[in-house]
Amino acid sequence: MSDERRHGAKRSLGQNFLVSREIAGRIVEEAGIAAGGLVFEIGPGRGALTVHLAGTGARVVAFEIDRRLADELGARFRGLERMEIVHRDIREADLDGEAEARGYDAFTLLGNIPYNLTSTILLDLPRWRLCRTALLMVQREVGERIVAPPGERECGILSVYLQSYLETERVLRVRPGSFSPRPKVESVVLRFAPKGEGEGPGDREEFLRFLKGAFSQRRKKLGSIFREIFGMSDAGYLSRLEGLSGASMDDRPEELSLGQWKRLYEAHIRGSGS
């Protein structure tokens, strides 16, 4: 019998259930959840985090894609009005709308993200205007890239995009033995909190597309990337980009600071007429 079947996990959903009570307790403690507040949980699984959340006095809405697990948790917390188990794919949920529908103007987001959905879920974070704090567990290698300061070799699309809008920090390291079935890699818990308005470019989707293009050939220099990816080969145009952004066309994507990325994007948008 496979390890997944023995532990009741579904490989197709990337399920590795958190089973460590200590880790679950520390995550909830780090979140600083107040009684009466609203918490959304991503993929509660067997309820390790959910149990601790139930003791905070907050209203908890847990989104679980697995019907079997959603039914089990629903039965487990039946009778507790402030505990709500929703059978839904978190990627299809409008969290701001979900909060407003329940009469809240802010929420906290927690979850153990399946490794295969990490980028998809994290790239949504900057658009949830009512999210005040998010504590999310991801694969350690991915987490280290996310918190890598722009300007260092490890940084990439997630680093620049998320840090443009959110304060990011690593708060907890989680070893494989804290899960069932046991994954082959370590995990980390990251904390995200929104920066002030105007910190990052206003059009988040367009900025993300720009970053994806820029990092699609990250080993090349910016001059080559603008010529080959963005179709901008005019020497005068590239010179203006340098002057407005403070970045050199001889730089590679991972060498730019957050400020340079923002200025480079805004100069490119103005210059290209987008």
CSV table of C-alpha atoms in Angstrom, one decimal:
chain,number,residue,atom,x,y,z
A,1,MET,CA,0.0,0.0,0.0
A,2,SER,CA,1.3,3.5,-0.9
A,3,ASP,CA,2.3,6.0,1.7
A,4,GLU,CA,-0.6,8.3,0.5
A,5,ARG,CA,-3.2,5.6,0.8
A,6,ARG,CA,-2.0,4.5,4.2
A,7,HIS,CA,-2.4,8.1,5.5
A,8,GLY,CA,-5.6,8.8,3.6
A,9,ALA,CA,-3.9,11.5,1.5
A,10,LYS,CA,-4.6,12.3,-2.1
A,11,ARG,CA,-1.5,12.8,-4.3
A,12,SER,CA,-3.6,14.6,-6.9
A,13,LEU,CA,-4.4,17.3,-4.3
A,14,GLY,CA,-0.9,17.5,-2.9
A,15,GLN,CA,-2.0,16.5,0.5
A,16,ASN,CA,0.4,16.4,3.4
A,17,PHE,CA,-1.5,16.8,6.6
A,18,LEU,CA,0.0,18.9,9.5
A,19,VAL,CA,-0.2,16.7,12.5
A,20,SER,CA,2.1,18.5,15.0
A,21,ARG,CA,0.0,20.1,17.7
A,22,GLU,CA,3.0,22.2,18.8
A,23,ILE,CA,3.5,23.6,15.3
A,24,ALA,CA,-0.2,24.3,14.8
A,25,GLY,CA,-0.3,26.1,18.1
A,26,ARG,CA,2.7,28.2,17.3
A,27,ILE,CA,1.3,29.3,13.9
A,28,VAL,CA,-2.0,30.4,15.5
A,29,GLU,CA,-0.1,32.2,18.2
A,30,GLU,CA,2.1,34.0,15.7
A,31,ALA,CA,-1.0,35.1,13.8
A,32,GLY,CA,-2.2,37.2,16.9
A,33,ILE,CA,-5.8,36.4,16.3
A,34,ALA,CA,-8.3,38.4,18.3
A,35,ALA,CA,-11.6,37.1,19.6
A,36,GLY,CA,-14.4,38.3,17.3
A,37,GLY,CA,-12.2,38.7,14.3
A,38,LEU,CA,-12.5,36.8,11.0
A,39,VAL,CA,-10.0,34.1,9.9
A,40,PHE,CA,-10.0,32.3,6.6
A,41,GLU,CA,-8.1,29.0,6.5
A,42,ILE,CA,-6.8,27.4,3.3
A,43,GLY,CA,-7.1,23.6,3.2
A,44,PRO,CA,-7.8,22.6,6.8
A,45,GLY,CA,-7.2,18.9,6.0
A,46,ARG,CA,-7.7,17.0,9.2
A,47,GLY,CA,-8.1,20.2,11.2
A,48,ALA,CA,-4.8,20.6,13.1
A,49,LEU,CA,-4.9,24.4,12.7
A,50,THR,CA,-8.7,24.5,12.8
A,51,VAL,CA,-8.8,23.0,16.3
A,52,HIS,CA,-6.5,25.7,17.6
A,53,LEU,CA,-8.4,28.4,15.8
A,54,ALA,CA,-11.6,27.3,17.5
A,55,GLY,CA,-10.1,28.3,20.8
A,56,THR,CA,-9.3,31.9,19.7
A,57,GLY,CA,-12.9,33.1,19.8
A,58,ALA,CA,-12.6,34.3,16.2
A,59,ARG,CA,-15.0,33.5,13.4
A,60,VAL,CA,-13.3,30.8,11.3
A,61,VAL,CA,-14.2,30.0,7.7
A,62,ALA,CA,-12.1,27.0,6.4
A,63,PHE,CA,-12.1,26.3,2.7
A,64,GLU,CA,-11.5,22.6,1.9
A,65,ILE,CA,-11.5,21.2,-1.7
A,66,ASP,CA,-11.7,17.6,-0.6
A,67,ARG,CA,-15.4,16.7,0.0
A,68,ARG,CA,-14.6,13.8,2.3
A,69,LEU,CA,-12.5,16.0,4.6
A,70,ALA,CA,-14.9,18.9,4.4
A,71,ASP,CA,-17.7,16.6,5.6
A,72,GLU,CA,-15.6,15.2,8.4
A,73,LEU,CA,-14.7,18.6,9.7
A,74,GLY,CA,-18.2,19.9,9.3
A,75,ALA,CA,-19.4,17.1,11.5
A,76,ARG,CA,-16.6,17.6,14.0
A,77,PHE,CA,-17.4,21.3,14.5
A,78,ARG,CA,-21.2,21.0,14.2
A,79,GLY,CA,-23.0,23.2,16.7
A,80,LEU,CA,-20.2,25.8,16.8
A,81,GLU,CA,-21.8,28.8,15.0
A,82,ARG,CA,-18.5,30.6,14.5
A,83,MET,CA,-16.9,27.6,12.9
A,84,GLU,CA,-17.7,27.2,9.2
A,85,ILE,CA,-16.4,24.6,6.9
A,86,VAL,CA,-16.8,25.4,3.2
A,87,HIS,CA,-16.3,22.8,0.4
A,88,ARG,CA,-14.6,24.9,-2.2
A,89,ASP,CA,-11.4,25.4,-4.1
A,90,ILE,CA,-9.7,28.4,-2.5
A,91,ARG,CA,-8.6,29.6,-6.0
A,92,GLU,CA,-12.3,30.2,-6.8
A,93,ALA,CA,-13.0,32.2,-3.7
A,94,ASP,CA,-13.3,36.0,-3.6
A,95,LEU,CA,-12.0,36.5,-0.1
A,96,ASP,CA,-12.8,40.2,0.1
A,97,GLY,CA,-16.3,39.4,-1.0
A,98,GLU,CA,-16.5,36.5,1.5
A,99,ALA,CA,-15.5,38.8,4.3
A,100,GLU,CA,-17.9,41.6,3.4
A,101,ALA,CA,-20.8,39.1,3.0
A,102,ARG,CA,-20.2,38.2,6.7
A,103,GLY,CA,-20.1,41.8,7.8
A,104,TYR,CA,-16.3,42.1,8.2
A,105,ASP,CA,-13.9,44.7,6.9
A,106,ALA,CA,-10.7,42.8,7.6
A,107,PHE,CA,-9.5,39.2,7.9
A,108,THR,CA,-6.5,37.0,8.7
A,109,LEU,CA,-5.5,34.2,6.3
A,110,LEU,CA,-3.8,31.0,7.4
A,111,GLY,CA,-3.0,27.8,5.7
A,112,ASN,CA,-0.7,24.9,4.8
A,113,ILE,CA,-0.5,25.4,1.0
A,114,PRO,CA,-0.1,22.3,-1.2
A,115,TYR,CA,3.3,22.6,-2.8
A,116,ASN,CA,1.8,22.4,-6.3
A,117,LEU,CA,-0.5,25.4,-5.7
A,118,THR,CA,2.0,27.7,-4.0
A,119,SER,CA,2.6,30.2,-6.7
A,120,THR,CA,-1.0,30.4,-7.7
A,121,ILE,CA,-2.2,31.2,-4.2
A,122,LEU,CA,0.6,33.5,-3.3
A,123,LEU,CA,0.2,35.6,-6.4
A,124,ASP,CA,-3.3,36.4,-5.3
A,125,LEU,CA,-2.2,37.8,-2.0
A,126,PRO,CA,-1.6,41.4,-3.1
A,127,ARG,CA,-5.1,41.8,-4.4
A,128,TRP,CA,-6.9,40.9,-1.2
A,129,ARG,CA,-7.3,44.5,0.2
A,130,LEU,CA,-9.0,43.3,3.4
A,131,CYS,CA,-6.3,40.9,4.4
A,132,ARG,CA,-4.4,42.3,7.3
A,133,THR,CA,-2.1,39.4,8.0
A,134,ALA,CA,-1.4,36.1,6.3
A,135,LEU,CA,0.6,33.2,7.7
A,136,LEU,CA,1.2,30.5,5.1
A,137,MET,CA,3.3,27.4,5.1
A,138,VAL,CA,5.3,26.7,1.9
A,139,GLN,CA,8.2,24.5,0.8
A,140,ARG,CA,11.4,25.8,2.4
A,141,GLU,CA,13.2,26.4,-0.9
A,142,VAL,CA,10.3,28.4,-2.2
A,143,GLY,CA,10.0,30.4,1.0
A,144,GLU,CA,13.7,31.3,1.0
A,145,ARG,CA,13.3,32.7,-2.6
A,146,ILE,CA,10.2,34.7,-1.6
A,147,VAL,CA,12.0,36.5,1.3
A,148,ALA,CA,15.3,36.9,-0.6
A,149,PRO,CA,16.0,40.7,-0.9
A,150,PRO,CA,15.8,41.9,-4.5
A,151,GLY,CA,19.4,42.4,-5.6
A,152,GLU,CA,20.4,38.9,-4.6
A,153,ARG,CA,20.8,36.0,-6.9
A,154,GLU,CA,18.0,33.9,-5.2
A,155,CYS,CA,15.3,36.5,-5.9
A,156,GLY,CA,12.8,36.0,-8.7
A,157,ILE,CA,9.2,36.9,-9.8
A,158,LEU,CA,7.6,36.0,-6.4
A,159,SER,CA,10.3,37.9,-4.5
A,160,VAL,CA,9.9,41.1,-6.4
A,161,TYR,CA,6.1,41.0,-6.9
A,162,LEU,CA,5.2,40.1,-3.3
A,163,GLN,CA,7.7,42.4,-1.7
A,164,SER,CA,6.5,45.3,-3.8
A,165,TYR,CA,3.1,45.1,-2.0
A,166,LEU,CA,3.7,43.1,1.2
A,167,GLU,CA,6.1,42.9,4.1
A,168,THR,CA,7.4,39.4,4.1
A,169,GLU,CA,9.3,37.4,6.8
A,170,ARG,CA,10.0,33.9,7.8
A,171,VAL,CA,8.6,33.1,11.2
A,172,LEU,CA,8.9,29.3,11.6
A,173,ARG,CA,10.8,26.3,10.2
A,174,VAL,CA,8.8,23.1,10.0
A,175,ARG,CA,10.5,19.7,9.6
A,176,PRO,CA,9.0,16.8,7.6
A,177,GLY,CA,8.1,14.8,10.7
A,178,SER,CA,5.4,17.4,11.4
A,179,PHE,CA,3.3,16.0,8.5
A,180,SER,CA,1.5,12.9,7.5
A,181,PRO,CA,2.4,11.5,5.1
A,182,ARG,CA,5.9,12.8,5.6
A,183,PRO,CA,7.2,15.0,2.7
A,184,LYS,CA,10.7,14.8,1.4
A,185,VAL,CA,11.4,18.5,2.0
A,186,GLU,CA,11.2,20.9,4.9
A,187,SER,CA,8.7,23.7,5.1
A,188,VAL,CA,8.6,27.3,6.4
A,189,VAL,CA,5.9,29.5,7.7
A,190,LEU,CA,5.9,33.0,6.1
A,191,ARG,CA,4.1,36.1,7.4
A,192,PHE,CA,2.7,38.6,5.0
A,193,ALA,CA,1.3,42.0,5.9
A,194,PRO,CA,0.3,44.8,3.5
A,195,LYS,CA,2.4,47.8,2.9
A,196,GLY,CA,0.9,51.3,2.5
A,197,GLU,CA,-1.0,52.4,-0.6
A,198,GLY,CA,1.2,53.4,-3.5
A,199,GLU,CA,4.2,51.2,-2.5
A,200,GLY,CA,3.9,49.1,-5.6
A,201,PRO,CA,2.6,49.8,-9.1
A,202,GLY,CA,-1.1,50.4,-9.2
A,203,ASP,CA,-1.9,47.9,-12.0
A,204,ARG,CA,-0.9,44.6,-10.2
A,205,GLU,CA,-1.7,42.3,-13.1
A,206,GLU,CA,0.2,44.4,-15.7
A,207,PHE,CA,3.2,44.6,-13.3
A,208,LEU,CA,3.2,40.8,-12.9
A,209,ARG,CA,3.1,40.3,-16.6
A,210,PHE,CA,6.1,42.7,-16.9
A,211,LEU,CA,8.0,40.7,-14.3
A,212,LYS,CA,7.3,37.4,-15.9
A,213,GLY,CA,8.7,38.7,-19.2
A,214,ALA,CA,11.7,40.2,-17.5
A,215,PHE,CA,12.5,37.0,-15.6
A,216,SER,CA,11.8,34.7,-18.5
A,217,GLN,CA,15.5,35.0,-19.5
A,218,ARG,CA,16.9,36.0,-16.2
A,219,ARG,CA,20.5,35.1,-17.1
A,220,LYS,CA,20.5,37.7,-19.8
A,221,LYS,CA,21.1,41.4,-19.4
A,222,LEU,CA,18.2,43.9,-19.3
A,223,GLY,CA,19.2,45.4,-22.7
A,224,SER,CA,18.8,42.0,-24.4
A,225,ILE,CA,15.6,41.2,-22.5
A,226,PHE,CA,14.0,44.5,-23.6
A,227,ARG,CA,15.0,43.9,-27.2
A,228,GLU,CA,14.1,40.2,-27.4
A,229,ILE,CA,11.1,40.0,-25.0
A,230,PHE,CA,9.5,43.4,-25.2
A,231,GLY,CA,10.5,44.3,-28.7
A,232,MET,CA,12.2,47.6,-27.7
A,233,SER,CA,15.5,48.0,-29.5
A,234,ASP,CA,15.7,51.8,-29.9
A,235,ALA,CA,19.0,52.9,-28.2
A,236,GLY,CA,17.4,56.2,-27.1
A,237,TYR,CA,14.5,54.4,-25.5
A,238,LEU,CA,16.8,52.1,-23.6
A,239,SER,CA,18.9,55.0,-22.5
A,240,ARG,CA,15.8,56.8,-21.2
A,241,LEU,CA,14.9,53.7,-19.2
A,242,GLU,CA,18.3,53.7,-17.6
A,243,GLY,CA,18.0,57.4,-16.7
A,244,LEU,CA,14.5,57.1,-15.2
A,245,SER,CA,15.0,53.9,-13.3
A,246,GLY,CA,18.6,54.1,-12.1
A,247,ALA,CA,19.1,50.6,-13.5
A,248,SER,CA,21.7,49.7,-16.1
A,249,MET,CA,20.8,47.8,-19.3
A,250,ASP,CA,23.9,45.7,-18.4
A,251,ASP,CA,22.2,44.5,-15.2
A,252,ARG,CA,20.5,41.1,-14.9
A,253,PRO,CA,17.0,40.9,-13.4
A,254,GLU,CA,18.1,39.6,-9.9
A,255,GLU,CA,20.4,42.6,-9.5
A,256,LEU,CA,17.7,45.3,-9.3
A,257,SER,CA,16.2,46.8,-6.1
A,258,LEU,CA,12.5,47.1,-5.5
A,259,GLY,CA,12.6,50.8,-6.3
A,260,GLN,CA,14.4,50.2,-9.5
A,261,TRP,CA,11.8,47.6,-10.6
A,262,LYS,CA,9.0,50.0,-9.9
A,263,ARG,CA,10.7,52.9,-11.8
A,264,LEU,CA,11.7,50.6,-14.6
A,265,TYR,CA,8.2,49.3,-15.0
A,266,GLU,CA,6.6,52.8,-14.9
A,267,ALA,CA,9.1,54.2,-17.4
A,268,HIS,CA,8.5,51.2,-19.7
A,269,ILE,CA,4.7,51.7,-19.5
A,270,ARG,CA,5.0,55.4,-20.3
A,271,GLY,CA,7.5,54.9,-23.1
A,272,SER,CA,5.7,52.0,-24.8
A,273,GLY,CA,2.3,53.7,-24.6
A,274,SER,CA,0.7,50.7,-22.8
